[in-house]
mmCIF file of C-alpha atoms in Angstrom:
data_model
loop_
_atom_site.group_PDB
_atom_site.id
_atom_site.type_symbol
_atom_site.label_atom_id
_atom_site.label_comp_id
_atom_site.label_asym_id
_atom_site.label_seq_id
_atom_site.Cartn_x
_atom_site.Cartn_y
_atom_site.Cartn_z
ATOM 1 C CA MET A 294 -17.088 39.748 6.288
ATOM 2 C CA GLU A 295 -13.732 41.485 6.037
ATOM 3 C CA ILE A 296 -11.055 39.366 4.334
ATOM 4 C CA ARG A 297 -7.413 40.349 3.920
ATOM 5 C CA GLU A 298 -4.285 38.501 2.886
ATOM 6 C CA LEU A 299 -1.537 38.169 5.479
ATOM 7 C CA ALA A 300 2.158 38.931 4.919
ATOM 8 C CA VAL A 301 2.493 35.278 3.876
ATOM 9 C CA PRO A 302 0.915 34.897 0.424
ATOM 10 C CA GLY A 303 -1.793 32.230 0.465
ATOM 11 C CA ALA A 304 -2.823 32.979 4.056
ATOM 12 C CA TRP A 305 -5.873 35.082 4.848
ATOM 13 C CA VAL A 306 -7.556 36.462 7.972
ATOM 14 C CA LEU A 307 -11.347 36.545 7.885
ATOM 15 C CA THR A 308 -13.236 38.767 10.330
ATOM 16 C CA PRO A 309 -16.990 38.219 10.406
ATOM 17 C CA ARG A 310 -19.598 40.880 11.064
ATOM 18 C CA GLN A 311 -21.292 40.146 14.365
ATOM 19 C CA PHE A 312 -24.921 40.915 15.068
ATOM 20 C CA ARG A 313 -25.716 41.336 18.769
ATOM 21 C CA ASP A 314 -29.044 41.671 20.507
ATOM 22 C CA GLU A 315 -30.603 40.688 23.831
ATOM 23 C CA ARG A 316 -30.433 37.002 22.806
ATOM 24 C CA GLY A 317 -26.691 36.954 22.121
ATOM 25 C CA VAL A 318 -24.620 37.040 18.935
ATOM 26 C CA PHE A 319 -25.041 35.784 15.365
ATOM 27 C CA LEU A 320 -22.340 35.692 12.691
ATOM 28 C CA GLU A 321 -21.491 33.950 9.448
ATOM 29 C CA GLN A 322 -18.255 32.093 10.249
ATOM 30 C CA PHE A 323 -17.772 30.961 6.649
ATOM 31 C CA LYS A 324 -19.484 31.930 3.408
ATOM 32 C CA ALA A 325 -18.269 30.108 0.284
ATOM 33 C CA SER A 326 -19.073 32.905 -2.167
ATOM 34 C CA GLU A 327 -17.138 35.554 -0.211
ATOM 35 C CA PHE A 328 -14.276 33.158 0.511
ATOM 36 C CA GLU A 329 -13.917 32.188 -3.160
ATOM 37 C CA LYS A 330 -14.134 35.808 -4.315
ATOM 38 C CA ALA A 331 -11.314 36.864 -1.968
ATOM 39 C CA THR A 332 -9.015 33.846 -2.281
ATOM 40 C CA GLY A 333 -9.767 32.765 -5.848
ATOM 41 C CA ARG A 334 -10.412 29.167 -4.816
ATOM 42 C CA PRO A 335 -12.985 26.963 -3.099
ATOM 43 C CA LEU A 336 -12.491 25.283 0.267
ATOM 44 C CA ASP A 337 -12.773 21.546 -0.354
ATOM 45 C CA LEU A 338 -13.722 20.169 3.070
ATOM 46 C CA LYS A 339 -12.505 16.639 3.917
ATOM 47 C CA GLN A 340 -12.095 16.664 7.720
ATOM 48 C CA VAL A 341 -12.902 18.830 10.761
ATOM 49 C CA ASN A 342 -10.645 18.786 13.840
ATOM 50 C CA CYS A 343 -11.156 20.316 17.274
ATOM 51 C CA SER A 344 -8.435 20.940 19.849
ATOM 52 C CA VAL A 345 -8.785 22.156 23.451
ATOM 53 C CA SER A 346 -5.652 23.547 25.137
ATOM 54 C CA ALA A 347 -4.489 24.886 28.476
ATOM 55 C CA ALA A 348 -2.767 28.277 28.594
ATOM 56 C CA GLY A 349 0.791 27.970 27.291
ATOM 57 C CA VAL A 350 0.223 24.950 25.037
ATOM 58 C CA LEU A 351 2.133 25.452 21.787
ATOM 59 C CA ARG A 352 1.104 23.175 18.910
ATOM 60 C CA GLY A 353 3.226 23.167 15.761
ATOM 61 C CA ILE A 354 4.731 24.248 13.441
ATOM 62 C CA HIS A 355 2.960 21.531 11.420
ATOM 63 C CA TYR A 356 2.676 21.174 7.663
ATOM 64 C CA THR A 357 1.710 18.609 5.039
ATOM 65 C CA GLU A 358 3.890 17.771 2.039
ATOM 66 C CA ASP A 359 2.681 19.569 -1.059
ATOM 67 C CA PRO A 360 1.500 17.705 -3.045
ATOM 68 C CA PRO A 361 -0.914 16.626 -1.780
ATOM 69 C CA GLY A 362 -0.875 19.481 0.759
ATOM 70 C CA GLN A 363 -3.556 20.375 3.264
ATOM 71 C CA ALA A 364 -5.340 23.719 3.383
ATOM 72 C CA LYS A 365 -6.857 24.743 6.743
ATOM 73 C CA TYR A 366 -9.558 27.146 7.884
ATOM 74 C CA VAL A 367 -8.904 27.744 11.600
ATOM 75 C CA THR A 368 -11.341 29.295 14.084
ATOM 76 C CA CYS A 369 -11.137 29.843 17.844
ATOM 77 C CA VAL A 370 -14.531 29.121 19.398
ATOM 78 C CA ARG A 371 -13.482 29.620 23.035
ATOM 79 C CA GLY A 372 -10.608 31.483 24.701
ATOM 80 C CA ALA A 373 -7.717 32.789 22.612
ATOM 81 C CA PHE A 374 -4.766 31.646 20.516
ATOM 82 C CA LEU A 375 -1.917 33.313 18.726
ATOM 83 C CA ASP A 376 -2.104 31.700 15.287
ATOM 84 C CA VAL A 377 1.169 31.699 13.317
ATOM 85 C CA VAL A 378 1.496 30.899 9.610
ATOM 86 C CA VAL A 379 4.933 30.194 8.084
ATOM 87 C CA ASP A 380 5.742 29.896 4.386
ATOM 88 C CA LEU A 381 7.482 26.526 3.940
ATOM 89 C CA ARG A 382 6.932 26.223 0.177
ATOM 90 C CA PRO A 383 10.217 25.456 -1.607
ATOM 91 C CA GLY A 384 10.896 28.093 -4.243
ATOM 92 C CA SER A 385 8.455 30.606 -2.777
ATOM 93 C CA PRO A 386 9.729 34.208 -2.755
ATOM 94 C CA SER A 387 8.375 34.482 0.802
ATOM 95 C CA TYR A 388 9.937 31.211 2.033
ATOM 96 C CA GLY A 389 10.567 31.462 5.777
ATOM 97 C CA ARG A 390 8.329 34.512 6.231
ATOM 98 C CA TRP A 391 5.758 34.274 9.004
ATOM 99 C CA ASP A 392 2.777 36.258 10.177
ATOM 100 C CA SER A 393 0.478 35.970 13.174
ATOM 101 C CA VAL A 394 -3.137 36.696 14.069
ATOM 102 C CA LEU A 395 -4.905 36.734 17.412
ATOM 103 C CA LEU A 396 -7.838 34.333 17.192
ATOM 104 C CA ASP A 397 -10.316 34.643 20.058
ATOM 105 C CA ASP A 398 -13.954 34.344 21.048
ATOM 106 C CA VAL A 399 -14.375 38.138 20.974
ATOM 107 C CA ASP A 400 -13.552 39.165 17.387
ATOM 108 C CA ARG A 401 -14.161 35.595 16.131
ATOM 109 C CA ARG A 402 -11.629 35.863 13.309
ATOM 110 C CA SER A 403 -10.577 32.847 11.273
ATOM 111 C CA VAL A 404 -7.361 32.148 9.400
ATOM 112 C CA PHE A 405 -7.163 30.314 6.087
ATOM 113 C CA LEU A 406 -3.838 28.862 5.033
ATOM 114 C CA ALA A 407 -3.175 27.266 1.661
ATOM 115 C CA GLU A 408 -1.346 24.041 0.990
ATOM 116 C CA GLY A 409 2.393 24.168 1.730
ATOM 117 C CA LEU A 410 2.154 26.648 4.595
ATOM 118 C CA GLY A 411 3.203 25.737 8.127
ATOM 119 C CA HIS A 412 0.940 26.388 11.079
ATOM 120 C CA ALA A 413 1.255 26.749 14.849
ATOM 121 C CA ILE A 414 -1.021 27.924 17.639
ATOM 122 C CA LEU A 415 -0.231 29.092 21.157
ATOM 123 C CA SER A 416 -3.070 28.977 23.688
ATOM 124 C CA LEU A 417 -3.335 32.211 25.653
ATOM 125 C CA ALA A 418 -6.016 31.006 28.107
ATOM 126 C CA ASP A 419 -7.082 27.746 29.746
ATOM 127 C CA GLU A 420 -9.647 25.669 27.862
ATOM 128 C CA SER A 421 -9.064 27.566 24.625
ATOM 129 C CA THR A 422 -10.744 25.687 21.803
ATOM 130 C CA VAL A 423 -9.954 25.801 18.108
ATOM 131 C CA THR A 424 -11.543 24.069 15.110
ATOM 132 C CA TYR A 425 -9.803 23.289 11.819
ATOM 133 C CA LEU A 426 -11.651 22.717 8.565
ATOM 134 C CA CYS A 427 -9.197 20.669 6.488
ATOM 135 C CA SER A 428 -8.959 19.996 2.750
ATOM 136 C CA LEU A 429 -7.240 16.620 3.283
ATOM 137 C CA GLU A 430 -7.953 13.834 5.723
ATOM 138 C CA TYR A 431 -5.222 13.091 8.272
ATOM 139 C CA SER A 432 -2.367 11.425 6.375
ATOM 140 C CA PRO A 433 0.589 10.787 8.705
ATOM 141 C CA GLU A 434 2.835 9.790 5.806
ATOM 142 C CA PHE A 435 2.648 13.399 4.531
ATOM 143 C CA ASP A 436 2.735 15.243 7.877
ATOM 144 C CA HIS A 437 5.854 17.019 9.144
ATOM 145 C CA GLU A 438 6.872 19.566 11.731
ATOM 146 C CA ILE A 439 9.439 22.317 12.231
ATOM 147 C CA ASP A 440 10.687 23.560 15.616
ATOM 148 C CA ALA A 441 8.433 26.502 16.519
ATOM 149 C CA LEU A 442 11.130 27.932 18.804
ATOM 150 C CA ASP A 443 13.913 27.849 16.206
ATOM 151 C CA PRO A 444 15.693 31.240 16.382
ATOM 152 C CA ALA A 445 16.212 31.120 12.584
ATOM 153 C CA LEU A 446 12.466 31.789 12.223
ATOM 154 C CA GLY A 447 12.445 34.516 14.865
ATOM 155 C CA ILE A 448 8.825 34.067 15.907
ATOM 156 C CA ASP A 449 7.992 36.377 18.791
ATOM 157 C CA TRP A 450 5.888 34.099 21.005
ATOM 158 C CA PRO A 451 3.967 35.859 23.790
ATOM 159 C CA ARG A 452 5.196 35.093 27.296
ATOM 160 C CA VAL A 453 2.065 36.379 29.043
ATOM 161 C CA GLY A 454 -1.461 34.974 28.822
ATOM 162 C CA LEU A 455 -4.712 36.880 28.549
ATOM 163 C CA ASP A 456 -5.007 36.926 32.334
ATOM 164 C CA GLY A 457 -1.637 38.712 32.633
ATOM 165 C CA ARG A 458 0.128 35.719 34.168
ATOM 166 C CA PRO A 459 3.349 34.372 32.644
ATOM 167 C CA LEU A 460 2.940 31.548 30.152
ATOM 168 C CA THR A 461 4.955 28.368 30.545
ATOM 169 C CA LEU A 462 5.250 26.856 27.078
ATOM 170 C CA VAL A 463 4.105 23.228 26.893
ATOM 171 C CA ARG A 464 4.814 21.168 23.765
ATOM 172 C CA SER A 465 4.300 17.562 22.801
ATOM 173 C CA PRO A 466 7.390 15.332 22.668
ATOM 174 C CA LYS A 467 6.973 15.231 18.876
ATOM 175 C CA ASP A 468 6.993 19.050 18.641
ATOM 176 C CA GLU A 469 9.966 19.316 21.035
ATOM 177 C CA ALA A 470 11.929 16.910 18.794
ATOM 178 C CA ALA A 471 10.945 18.700 15.564
ATOM 179 C CA PRO A 472 13.833 19.512 13.228
ATOM 180 C CA PRO A 473 15.049 23.090 12.845
ATOM 181 C CA PHE A 474 13.961 25.392 10.066
ATOM 182 C CA ILE A 475 16.424 25.302 7.164
ATOM 183 C CA PRO A 476 16.812 28.751 5.604
ATOM 184 C CA ARG A 477 17.768 28.958 1.941
#
């Protein structure tokens, strides 16, 4: 497995080695020893979520107050997403910095984001499916969101899906009403 830190400290992209033969493909999606060696910490699993999205669905930017914070290990098992991680940790030297990774069912990358980081995904194909391994059970009293389209963040969201057709962004009412990012 290849593991590298993103431009946002505390966020990592993990690319598994895939073994193909006439039967299909095998890969190790997560291996605790390699994860801990690269990140310096264990992944304490408390909840697993799965989300299926049509092309153009934009979910986030979501984050959990830290403490307690929620770390996530995100994997696309079908289709494709642009996964965006934003540093929302007060006092962080990289506060407001973001980075993105294409997660799809071809390269089968995963993204790990530590507590205090914001997260958003944009579906690039119909029926795209993502799973989240979470270090904290859903706790609405700690959950927050930031407007993913806020120009102060400057996230360059794709406007074309994998099929080459234009994407129409679709957000939940909660995400549409999310407050703006507040730069320092």
